[in-house]
XYZ file of C-alpha atoms in Angstrom:
625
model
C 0.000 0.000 0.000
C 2.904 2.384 -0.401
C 1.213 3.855 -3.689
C -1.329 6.015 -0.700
C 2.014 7.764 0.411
C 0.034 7.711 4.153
C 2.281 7.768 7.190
C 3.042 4.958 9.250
C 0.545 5.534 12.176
C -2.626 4.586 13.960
C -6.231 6.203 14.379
C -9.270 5.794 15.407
C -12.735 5.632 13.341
C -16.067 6.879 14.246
C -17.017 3.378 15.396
C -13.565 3.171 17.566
C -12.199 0.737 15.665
C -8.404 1.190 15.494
C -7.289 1.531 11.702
C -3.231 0.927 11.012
C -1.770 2.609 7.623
C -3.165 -0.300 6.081
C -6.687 0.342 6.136
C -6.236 4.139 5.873
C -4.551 3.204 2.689
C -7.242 1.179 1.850
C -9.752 3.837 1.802
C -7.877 6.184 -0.185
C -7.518 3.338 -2.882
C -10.951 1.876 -2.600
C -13.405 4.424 -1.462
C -11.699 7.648 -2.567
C -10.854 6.739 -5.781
C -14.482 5.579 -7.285
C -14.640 2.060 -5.880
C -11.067 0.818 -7.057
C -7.051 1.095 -6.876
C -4.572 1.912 -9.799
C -4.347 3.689 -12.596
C -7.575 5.210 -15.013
C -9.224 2.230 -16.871
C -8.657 1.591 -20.518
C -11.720 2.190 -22.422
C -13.952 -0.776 -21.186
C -12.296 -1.858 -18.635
C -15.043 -2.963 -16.020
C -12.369 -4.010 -12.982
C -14.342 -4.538 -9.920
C -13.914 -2.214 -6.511
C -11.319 -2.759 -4.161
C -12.480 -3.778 -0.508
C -13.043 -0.906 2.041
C -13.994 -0.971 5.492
C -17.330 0.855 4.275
C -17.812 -0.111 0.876
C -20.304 2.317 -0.647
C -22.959 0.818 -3.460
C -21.319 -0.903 -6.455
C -21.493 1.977 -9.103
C -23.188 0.949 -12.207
C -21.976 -0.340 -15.078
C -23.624 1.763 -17.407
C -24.429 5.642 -17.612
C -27.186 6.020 -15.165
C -30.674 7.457 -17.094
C -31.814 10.624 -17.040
C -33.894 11.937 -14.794
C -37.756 11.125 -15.946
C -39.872 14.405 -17.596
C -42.135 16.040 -15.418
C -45.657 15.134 -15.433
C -47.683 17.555 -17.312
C -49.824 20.021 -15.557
C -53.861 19.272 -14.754
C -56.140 21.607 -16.405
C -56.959 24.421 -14.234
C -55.367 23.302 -10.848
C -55.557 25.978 -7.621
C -52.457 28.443 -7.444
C -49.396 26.654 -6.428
C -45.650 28.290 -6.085
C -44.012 26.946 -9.247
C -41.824 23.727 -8.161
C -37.451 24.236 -7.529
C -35.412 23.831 -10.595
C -34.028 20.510 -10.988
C -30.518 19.840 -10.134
C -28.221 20.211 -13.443
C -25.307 17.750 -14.119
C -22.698 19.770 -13.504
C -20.256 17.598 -15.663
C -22.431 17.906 -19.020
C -22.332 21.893 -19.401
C -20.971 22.084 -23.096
C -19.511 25.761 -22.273
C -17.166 24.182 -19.526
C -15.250 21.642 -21.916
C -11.446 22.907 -21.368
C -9.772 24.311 -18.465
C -8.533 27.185 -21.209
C -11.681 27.902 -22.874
C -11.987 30.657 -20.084
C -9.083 32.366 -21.965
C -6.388 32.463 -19.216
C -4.896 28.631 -19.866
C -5.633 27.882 -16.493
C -6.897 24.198 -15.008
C -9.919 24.792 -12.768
C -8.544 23.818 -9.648
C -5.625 26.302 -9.804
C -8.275 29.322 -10.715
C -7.873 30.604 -6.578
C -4.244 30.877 -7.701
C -5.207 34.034 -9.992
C -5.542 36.670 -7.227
C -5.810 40.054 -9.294
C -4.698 41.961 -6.536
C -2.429 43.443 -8.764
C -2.637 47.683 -9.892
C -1.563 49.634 -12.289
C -1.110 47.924 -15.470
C -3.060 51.213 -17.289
C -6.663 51.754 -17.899
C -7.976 51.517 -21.779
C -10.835 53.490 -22.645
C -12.433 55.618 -25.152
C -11.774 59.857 -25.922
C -14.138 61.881 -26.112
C -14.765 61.916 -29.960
C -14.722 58.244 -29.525
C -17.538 58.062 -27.646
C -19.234 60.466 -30.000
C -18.366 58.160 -32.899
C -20.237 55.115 -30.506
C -23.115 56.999 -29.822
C -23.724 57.989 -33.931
C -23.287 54.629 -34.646
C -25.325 52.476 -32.415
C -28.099 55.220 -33.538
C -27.375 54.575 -37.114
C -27.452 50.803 -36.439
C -30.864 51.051 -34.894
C -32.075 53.127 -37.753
C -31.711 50.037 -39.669
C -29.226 51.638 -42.021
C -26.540 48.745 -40.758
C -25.383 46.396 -43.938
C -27.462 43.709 -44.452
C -26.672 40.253 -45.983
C -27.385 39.094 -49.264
C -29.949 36.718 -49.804
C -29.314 32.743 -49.902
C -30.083 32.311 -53.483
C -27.619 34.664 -54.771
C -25.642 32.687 -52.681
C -26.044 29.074 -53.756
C -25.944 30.211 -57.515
C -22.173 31.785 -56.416
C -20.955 28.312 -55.291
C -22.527 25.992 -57.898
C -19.940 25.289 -59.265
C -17.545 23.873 -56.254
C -17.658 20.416 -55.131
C -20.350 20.416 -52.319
C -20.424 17.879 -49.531
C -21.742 17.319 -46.200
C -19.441 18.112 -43.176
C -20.188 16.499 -39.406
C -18.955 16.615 -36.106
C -19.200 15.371 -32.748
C -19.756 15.949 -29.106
C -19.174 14.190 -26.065
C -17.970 13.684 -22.553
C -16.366 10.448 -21.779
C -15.917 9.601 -18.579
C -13.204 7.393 -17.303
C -14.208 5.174 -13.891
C -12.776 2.072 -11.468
C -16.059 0.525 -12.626
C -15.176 1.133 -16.594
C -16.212 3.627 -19.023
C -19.234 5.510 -19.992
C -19.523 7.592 -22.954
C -22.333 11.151 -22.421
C -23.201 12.665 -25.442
C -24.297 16.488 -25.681
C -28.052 16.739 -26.861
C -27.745 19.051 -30.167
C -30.598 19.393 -31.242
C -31.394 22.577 -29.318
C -28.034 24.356 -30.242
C -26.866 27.041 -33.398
C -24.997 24.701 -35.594
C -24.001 26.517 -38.746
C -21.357 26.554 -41.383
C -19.757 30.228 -42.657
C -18.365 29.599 -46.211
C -16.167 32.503 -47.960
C -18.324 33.800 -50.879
C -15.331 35.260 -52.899
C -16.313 38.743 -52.827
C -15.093 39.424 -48.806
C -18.385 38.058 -47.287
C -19.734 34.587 -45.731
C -22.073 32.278 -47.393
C -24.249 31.070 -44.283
C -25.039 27.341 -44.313
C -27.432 25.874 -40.983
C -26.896 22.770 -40.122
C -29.460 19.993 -41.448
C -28.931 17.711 -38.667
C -28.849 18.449 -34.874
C -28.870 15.534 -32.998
C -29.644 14.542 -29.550
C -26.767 12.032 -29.504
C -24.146 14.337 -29.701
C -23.781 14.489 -33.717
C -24.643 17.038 -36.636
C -24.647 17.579 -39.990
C -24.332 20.014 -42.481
C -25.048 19.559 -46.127
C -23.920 21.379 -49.407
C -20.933 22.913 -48.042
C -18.087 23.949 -50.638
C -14.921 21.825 -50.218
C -13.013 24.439 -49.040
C -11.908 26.490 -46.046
C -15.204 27.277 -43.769
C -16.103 28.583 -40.266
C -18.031 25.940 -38.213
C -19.970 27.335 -35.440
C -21.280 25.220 -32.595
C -22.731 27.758 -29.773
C -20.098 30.127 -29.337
C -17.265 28.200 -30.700
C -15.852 28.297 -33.829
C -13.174 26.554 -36.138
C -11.977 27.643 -39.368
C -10.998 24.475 -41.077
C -11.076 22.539 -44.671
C -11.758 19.070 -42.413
C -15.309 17.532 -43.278
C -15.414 16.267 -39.610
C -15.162 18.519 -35.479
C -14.424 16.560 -32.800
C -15.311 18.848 -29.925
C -15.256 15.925 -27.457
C -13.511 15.461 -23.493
C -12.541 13.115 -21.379
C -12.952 13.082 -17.830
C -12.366 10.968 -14.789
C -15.325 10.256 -12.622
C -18.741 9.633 -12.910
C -21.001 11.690 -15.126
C -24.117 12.358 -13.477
C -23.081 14.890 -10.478
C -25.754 16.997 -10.063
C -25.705 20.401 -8.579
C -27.445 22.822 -5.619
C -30.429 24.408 -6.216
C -30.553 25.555 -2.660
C -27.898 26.794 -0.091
C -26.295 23.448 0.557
C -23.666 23.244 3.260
C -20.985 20.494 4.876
C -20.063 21.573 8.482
C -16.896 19.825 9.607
C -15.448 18.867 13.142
C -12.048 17.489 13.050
C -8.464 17.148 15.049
C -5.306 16.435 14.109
C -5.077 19.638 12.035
C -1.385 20.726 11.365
C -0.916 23.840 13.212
C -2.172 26.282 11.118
C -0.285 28.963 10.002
C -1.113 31.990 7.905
C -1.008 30.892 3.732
C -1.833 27.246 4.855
C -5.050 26.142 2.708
C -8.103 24.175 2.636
C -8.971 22.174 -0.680
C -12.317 19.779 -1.358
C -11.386 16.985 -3.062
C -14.135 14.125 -4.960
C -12.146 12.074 -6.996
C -14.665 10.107 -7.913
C -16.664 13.654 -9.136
C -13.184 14.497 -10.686
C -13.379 18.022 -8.449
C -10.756 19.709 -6.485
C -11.149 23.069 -5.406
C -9.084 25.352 -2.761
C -11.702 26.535 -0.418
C -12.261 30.767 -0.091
C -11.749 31.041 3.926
C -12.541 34.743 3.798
C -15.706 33.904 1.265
C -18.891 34.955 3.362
C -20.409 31.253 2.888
C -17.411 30.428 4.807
C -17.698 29.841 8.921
C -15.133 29.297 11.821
C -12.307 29.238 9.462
C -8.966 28.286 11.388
C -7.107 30.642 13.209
C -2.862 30.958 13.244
C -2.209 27.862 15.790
C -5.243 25.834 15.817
C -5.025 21.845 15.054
C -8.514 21.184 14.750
C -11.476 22.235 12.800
C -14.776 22.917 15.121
C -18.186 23.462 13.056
C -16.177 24.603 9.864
C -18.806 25.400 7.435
C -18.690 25.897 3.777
C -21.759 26.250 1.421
C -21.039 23.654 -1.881
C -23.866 25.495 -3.830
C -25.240 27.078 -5.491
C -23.020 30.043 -4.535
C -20.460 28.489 -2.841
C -17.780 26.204 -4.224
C -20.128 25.182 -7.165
C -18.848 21.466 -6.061
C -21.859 18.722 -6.740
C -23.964 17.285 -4.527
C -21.774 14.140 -2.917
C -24.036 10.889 -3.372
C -22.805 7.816 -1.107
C -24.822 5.046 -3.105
C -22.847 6.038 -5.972
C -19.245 5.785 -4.643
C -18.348 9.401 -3.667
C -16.172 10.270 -1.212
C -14.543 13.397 0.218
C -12.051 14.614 0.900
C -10.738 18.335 3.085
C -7.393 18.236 2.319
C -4.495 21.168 4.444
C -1.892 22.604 2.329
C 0.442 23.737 4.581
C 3.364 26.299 3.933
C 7.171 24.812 3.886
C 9.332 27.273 5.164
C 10.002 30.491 4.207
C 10.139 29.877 0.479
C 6.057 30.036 -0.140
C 5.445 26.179 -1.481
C 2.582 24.741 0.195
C 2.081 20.569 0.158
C -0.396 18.300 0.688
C 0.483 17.070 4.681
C -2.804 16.861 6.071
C -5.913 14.811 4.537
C -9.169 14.321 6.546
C -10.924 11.430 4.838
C -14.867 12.098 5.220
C -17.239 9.398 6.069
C -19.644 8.435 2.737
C -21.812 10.731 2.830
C -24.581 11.964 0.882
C -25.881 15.974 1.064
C -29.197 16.685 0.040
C -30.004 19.605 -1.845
C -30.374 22.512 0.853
C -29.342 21.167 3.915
C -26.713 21.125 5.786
C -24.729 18.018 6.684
C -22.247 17.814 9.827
C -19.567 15.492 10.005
C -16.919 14.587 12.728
C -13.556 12.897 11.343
C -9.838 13.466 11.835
C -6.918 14.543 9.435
C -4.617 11.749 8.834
C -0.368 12.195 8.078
C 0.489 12.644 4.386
C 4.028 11.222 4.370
C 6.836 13.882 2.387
C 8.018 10.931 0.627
C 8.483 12.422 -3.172
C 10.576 15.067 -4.050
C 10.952 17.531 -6.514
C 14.023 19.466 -7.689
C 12.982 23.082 -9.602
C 13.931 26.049 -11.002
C 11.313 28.591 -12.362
C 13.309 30.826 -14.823
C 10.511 33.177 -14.764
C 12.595 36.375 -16.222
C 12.021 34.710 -19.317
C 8.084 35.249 -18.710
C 8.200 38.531 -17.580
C 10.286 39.548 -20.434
C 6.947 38.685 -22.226
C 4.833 41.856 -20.688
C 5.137 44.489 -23.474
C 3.719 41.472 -26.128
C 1.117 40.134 -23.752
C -0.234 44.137 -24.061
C 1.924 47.280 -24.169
C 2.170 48.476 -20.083
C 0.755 45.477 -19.176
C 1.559 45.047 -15.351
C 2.869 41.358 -13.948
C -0.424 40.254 -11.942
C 0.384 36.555 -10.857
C 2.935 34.085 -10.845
C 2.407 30.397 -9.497
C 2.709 26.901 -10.332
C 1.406 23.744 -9.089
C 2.102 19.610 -9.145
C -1.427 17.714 -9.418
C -2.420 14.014 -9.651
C -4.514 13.000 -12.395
C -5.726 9.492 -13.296
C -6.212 9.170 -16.871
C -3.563 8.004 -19.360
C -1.266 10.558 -21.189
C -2.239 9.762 -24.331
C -5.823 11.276 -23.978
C -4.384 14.545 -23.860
C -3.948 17.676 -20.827
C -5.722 16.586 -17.941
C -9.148 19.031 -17.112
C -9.327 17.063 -13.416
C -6.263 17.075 -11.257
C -6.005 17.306 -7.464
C -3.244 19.138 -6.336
C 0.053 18.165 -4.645
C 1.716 21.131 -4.440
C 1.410 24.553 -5.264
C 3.076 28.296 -4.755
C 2.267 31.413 -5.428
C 3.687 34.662 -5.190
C 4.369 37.594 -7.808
C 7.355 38.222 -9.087
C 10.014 38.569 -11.990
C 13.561 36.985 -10.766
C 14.670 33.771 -11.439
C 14.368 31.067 -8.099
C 15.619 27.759 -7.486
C 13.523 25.928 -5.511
C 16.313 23.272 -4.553
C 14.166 20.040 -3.512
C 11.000 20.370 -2.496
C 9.533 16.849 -0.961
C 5.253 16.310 -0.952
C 2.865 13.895 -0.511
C 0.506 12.250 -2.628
C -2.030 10.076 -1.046
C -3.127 8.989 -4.603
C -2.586 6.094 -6.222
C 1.252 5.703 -7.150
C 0.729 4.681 -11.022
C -1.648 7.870 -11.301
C 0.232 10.447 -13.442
C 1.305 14.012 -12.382
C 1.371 17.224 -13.934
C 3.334 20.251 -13.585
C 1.381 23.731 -14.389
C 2.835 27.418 -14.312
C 1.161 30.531 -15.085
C 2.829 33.936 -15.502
C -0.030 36.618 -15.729
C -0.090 40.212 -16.580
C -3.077 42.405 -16.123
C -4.863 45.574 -18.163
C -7.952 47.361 -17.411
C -10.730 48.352 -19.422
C -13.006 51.400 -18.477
C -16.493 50.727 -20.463
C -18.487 54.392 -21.341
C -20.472 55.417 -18.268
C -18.917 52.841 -15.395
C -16.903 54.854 -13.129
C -14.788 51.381 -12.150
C -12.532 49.640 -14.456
C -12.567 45.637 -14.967
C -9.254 43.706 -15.284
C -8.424 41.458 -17.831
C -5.761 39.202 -17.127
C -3.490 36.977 -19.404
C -0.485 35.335 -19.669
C 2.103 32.728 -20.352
C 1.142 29.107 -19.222
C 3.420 25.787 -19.143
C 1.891 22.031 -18.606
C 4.900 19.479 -18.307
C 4.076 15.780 -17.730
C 6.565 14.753 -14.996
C 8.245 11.330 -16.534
C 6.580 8.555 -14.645
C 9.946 6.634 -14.361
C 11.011 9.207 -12.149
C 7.980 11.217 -11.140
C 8.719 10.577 -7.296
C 11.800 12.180 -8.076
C 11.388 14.727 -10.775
C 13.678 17.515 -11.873
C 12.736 20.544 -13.816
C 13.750 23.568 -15.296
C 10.508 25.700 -16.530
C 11.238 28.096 -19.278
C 8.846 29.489 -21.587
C 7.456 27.115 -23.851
C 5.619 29.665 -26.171
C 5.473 33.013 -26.045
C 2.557 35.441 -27.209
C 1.581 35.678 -31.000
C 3.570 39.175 -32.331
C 2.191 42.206 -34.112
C -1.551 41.667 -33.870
C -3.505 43.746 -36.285
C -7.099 44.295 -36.921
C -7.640 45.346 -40.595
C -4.058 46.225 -41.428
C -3.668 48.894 -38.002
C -2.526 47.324 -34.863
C -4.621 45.992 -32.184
C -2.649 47.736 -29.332
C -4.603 51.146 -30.178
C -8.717 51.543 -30.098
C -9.407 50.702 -33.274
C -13.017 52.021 -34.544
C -15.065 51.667 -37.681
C -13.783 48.091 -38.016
C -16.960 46.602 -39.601
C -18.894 43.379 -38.525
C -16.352 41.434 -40.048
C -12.718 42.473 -39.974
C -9.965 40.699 -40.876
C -7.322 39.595 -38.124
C -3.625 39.084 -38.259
C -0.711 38.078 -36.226
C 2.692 36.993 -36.345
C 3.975 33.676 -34.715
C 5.618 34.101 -31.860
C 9.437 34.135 -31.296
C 9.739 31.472 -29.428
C 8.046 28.074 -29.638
C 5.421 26.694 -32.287
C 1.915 26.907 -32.698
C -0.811 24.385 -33.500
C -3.195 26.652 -33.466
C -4.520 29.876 -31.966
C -7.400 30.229 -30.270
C -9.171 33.926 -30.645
C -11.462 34.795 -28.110
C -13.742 37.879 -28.051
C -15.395 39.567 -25.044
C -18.000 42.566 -25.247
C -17.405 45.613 -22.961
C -20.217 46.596 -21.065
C -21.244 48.858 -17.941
C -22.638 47.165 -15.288
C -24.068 50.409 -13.359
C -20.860 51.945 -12.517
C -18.456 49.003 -12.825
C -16.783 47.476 -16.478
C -17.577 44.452 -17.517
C -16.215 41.810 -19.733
C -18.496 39.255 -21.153
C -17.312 36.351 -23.587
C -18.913 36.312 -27.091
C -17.118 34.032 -29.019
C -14.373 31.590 -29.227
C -12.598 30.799 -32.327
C -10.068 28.704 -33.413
C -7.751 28.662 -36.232
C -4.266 27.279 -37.455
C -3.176 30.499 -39.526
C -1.812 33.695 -38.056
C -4.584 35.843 -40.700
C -8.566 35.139 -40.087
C -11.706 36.929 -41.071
C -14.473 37.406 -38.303
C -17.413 35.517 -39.306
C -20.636 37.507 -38.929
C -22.794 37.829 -36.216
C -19.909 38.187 -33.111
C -19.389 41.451 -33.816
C -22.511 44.199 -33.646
C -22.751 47.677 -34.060
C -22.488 50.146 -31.534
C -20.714 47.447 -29.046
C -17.237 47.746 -28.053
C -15.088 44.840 -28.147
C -11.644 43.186 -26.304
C -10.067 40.474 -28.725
C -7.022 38.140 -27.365
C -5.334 36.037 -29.269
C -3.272 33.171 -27.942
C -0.847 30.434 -29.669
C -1.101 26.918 -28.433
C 1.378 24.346 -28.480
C -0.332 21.118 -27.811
C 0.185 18.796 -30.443
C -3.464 18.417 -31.567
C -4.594 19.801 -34.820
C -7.332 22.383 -34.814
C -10.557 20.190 -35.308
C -9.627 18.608 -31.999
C -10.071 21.600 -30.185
C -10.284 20.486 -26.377
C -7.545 17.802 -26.442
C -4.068 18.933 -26.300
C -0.952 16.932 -25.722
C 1.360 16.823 -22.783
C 3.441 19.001 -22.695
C 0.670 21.881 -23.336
C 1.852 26.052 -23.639
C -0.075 28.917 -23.969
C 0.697 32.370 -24.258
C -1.888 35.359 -24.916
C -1.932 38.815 -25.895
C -4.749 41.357 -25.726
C -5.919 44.219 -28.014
C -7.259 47.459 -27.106
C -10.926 48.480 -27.610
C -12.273 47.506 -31.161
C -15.732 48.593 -32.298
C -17.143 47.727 -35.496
């Protein structure tokens, strides 16, 4: 049982039974883990659950069915309050699909990393005839005198006379389990499917899709071999492919549903290393592929710990729905939780898992709250990690991420993650190790030894971020909103050696170079733009691109504060694109960043990438079209 990395000790259950490092091993590997030791299951394989002292329900075989349709309404029935949303599966939201599809290249359960506390950087806004220009042409735009598209015949009598045929694509979530493998497609037929086609004369022939199906696939007919835009929801790829594989895979089950109503876990425990200020508290469901660092000074937060305490008394945290947004923990199914301490190694910042309380099955109905009483066990310091973070070479990368851009955040952290390699960057990982502190000089860490309590043939990953922040000031908000982006490094640690790893983190890509909207750069307010400008970029200096992903955001006021509200995400493998119509609308204003990935997975693959996995961003000034 070595692989749980638990130290050598004895402690007591709720039942006062006395448990050596055996059995606490044990329920790491067969509890903790969804039912079952070892590494992720090849597709299919249905290995059975290893014991555990409480072995929860066998999880099923197959995907569990959806929940049944309400029953329709009686004619005329007396006034009733209308009946709580049902619980959504958090695991099947389409726009959560890749931890960098937020823009910043960062895995979810690193986002706490990203503190923003950052100032300065500059504020980018609009002059006074600017805004003049805005107001004329959001008026003109509602006069109707905006340019309108040309009708579909014209169209289809334009393209005749290319080679039509009928381009697909697919999505899914499959999810990787002890118990074997379940495949979740994404029901279709409810979304904008559509293909864009170049019409030769600097416009976009539309094409909707003539298939949307509800197990995950579409269709769409008569398109010109060719270059083409395909748009699924907000995504977009700009390929000459006839097939999109917008798939995932994910460890865990796939039905976790969420809160509809405050839902909270309130935790007694001892054995709680003394705490110390920058010592944290993560949530950890392995078997709902969710690790989180909990907010201690969130408001849904209660008797957090205090500098010396070693135990927890009524801790409360609220999972949803605006807590953690962690799903509802279901013992029949296998979960099992974990509230694991980071705690702070010296004076150099690093913070390891040392500390793991290992929660009873339990299951937490949807608003209520659910106390527990348990005790943090040893994590043994038996892995080690020799690093140095050259991260000049990021910070060198500030004037390309944005001109005055202002270094925000610097961190990295070691995770665990159960699923082979070869299916590409990991979205779940549960952390190991992490720091975080600002900076721009080089460090070497020396050694640093850590724990991992999971399974020793599980792989681990290595993630750094470098960040850099700008503001945007939106007309008539009196606060400005930060936008932060940067340089981002995944690095599988060689699993030969991974309990005693060396590394040297440089930059593995840095941001794309001279971006340009329409010929001007992209580092000024560009105005006047039109619906459908054409982008361009240089590849970056150092490193190679797959692809680059181009995300847009529309600049709003919120009463007096900016926002910044994603409107599109597009992907592409050249450095010159044309916006497709329909992102872009008059009398908006606009924030485009454009990032080169190095991943090793071409473009219609969009949310798989290869180990090891860069990213580097940079982000334009205020565009209107």
């Amino acid at each position: 049982m070595s692989s749980t990395r638990l130290a050598q000790h004895v402690a007591v259950d709720r039942r006062g039974r006395r448990l050596t490092s055996v059995a606490l091993a044990v329920m790491w590997l067969g509890v903790g883990c969804g039912g079952g030791g070892g590494s992720a299951p090849a597709p299919g394989d249905g290995a059975a659950p290893a014991p555990s002292p409480t072995p929860p329900a066998t999880p099923p075989s197959t995907p569990p069915s959806p929940p049944a349709e309400p029953p329709a309404e009686p004619p005329a029935p007396p006034p009733e309050p209308p009946p709580a949303a049902a619980p959504a599966k958090l695991r099947l939201d389409p726009e959560r699909t890749a931890y960098w599809t937020q823009g910043a290249g960062v895995r979810p359960n690193l986002v706490h990393l990203l503190s923003g506390a950052a100032s300065g950087g500059g504020t980018v806004a609009l002059g006074a005839a600017d805004l003049q220009w805005l107001r004329q042409r959001a008026a003109d735009a509602a006069a109707g005198r905006a340019a309108v598209a040309k009708p579909l015949p014209e169209v289809r009598a334009q393209a005749a006379a290319v080679p039509l045929r009928t381009v697909t694509g697919l999505q899914t979530f499959r999810f990787y389990r002890a118990s074997g493998t379940s495949t979740q497609p994404i029901d279709l037929t409810g979304r904008v499917i559509e293909a864009y086609v170049p019409d030769g004369t600097g416009g976009f022939d539309p094409i909707p899709a003539t298939a949307r199906r509800a197990d995950g696939t579409y269709a769409i007919a008569d398109v010109p071999e060719g270059l083409h835009w395909v748009r699924l929801g907000a995504a977009w790829v700009w390929t000459d492919a006839a097939f999109v594989d917008w798939s995932n895979e994910l460890f865990g089950r796939p039905d976790v549903l969420g809160a509809t109503l405050p839902t909270r876990v309130q935790v007694t425990a001892g054995n709680l290393a003394p705490w110390q200020a920058g010592d944290g508290l993560t949530w950890t469901v392995p078997e709902q592929g969710f690790d989180t660092a909990i907010p201690l000074a969130a408001d849904h937060v209660v008797n957090a710990p205090r500098p010396g305490e070693t135990a927890l008394g009524d801790f409360g945290f609220e999972l949803g729905p605006d807590g953690i947004f962690a799903g509802l923990l279901d013992a029949t199914k296998g979960d099992r939780a974990y509230l694991n301490q980071l705690v702070g190694q010296g004076a150099g910042g690093v913070r390891t898992l040392a500390r793991s309380a290992v929660l009873p099955p339990l299951t937490t109905p949807d608003g209520a709250t659910t106390p527990v009483a348990t005790g943090f066990l040893d994590v043994a310091q038996g892995a080690q990690l020799h690093l140095r973070w050259q991260r000049s070479a990021f910070a060198a990368e500030a004037d390309r991420v944005h001109p005055g851009a202002v270094l925000s955040d610097s961190f990295f952290a070691l995770s665990a993650f159960a699923l082979p390699p070869t299916l590409g960057t990991p979205f779940d990982a549960f952390t190991l190790l992490e720091y975080n502190a600002a900076g721009n000089h080089d460090i070497d860490f020396g050694t640093i030894a850590y724990g991992n309590p999971f399974p020793s043939d599980w792989n681990r990953v290595f993630d750094s971020f470098v960040a850099f922040r700008k503001n945007y000031l939106a007309p008539g908000a009196l606060v400005s909103e930060p936008l932060v982006r940067g340089l981002s490094v995944s690095l599988l640690l060689d699993p030969a050696t991974r309990d005693f790893g060396s590394l040297t983190v440089v930059p593995g890509i840095t941001p794309p170079r001279h971006p340009q909207i329409n010929g001007k750069t992209l580092f000024s307010n560009q105005l006047a733009v039109g619906e459908t400008p054409t982008l361009g970029w240089q590849p970056p200096a150092v490193g190679h691109a797959d692809h680059y992903f181009v995300r847009v955001l529309q600049l709003v006021a919120a009463g007096t504060r900016s926002q910044l509200l994603p409107r599109a995400r597009l992907h592409t493998e050249a450095t010159t694109m044309q916006m497709p119509p329909g992102i872009l609308a008059p009398g908006n204003l606009y924030v485009i960043t454009i990032a080169a990935i190095g991943g090793g997975s071409p473009v219609t693959q969009v949310n798989r990438n290869a180990l090891p996995f860069v990213f580097a961003t940079t982000m334009s000034a205020i565009v209107a079209p």
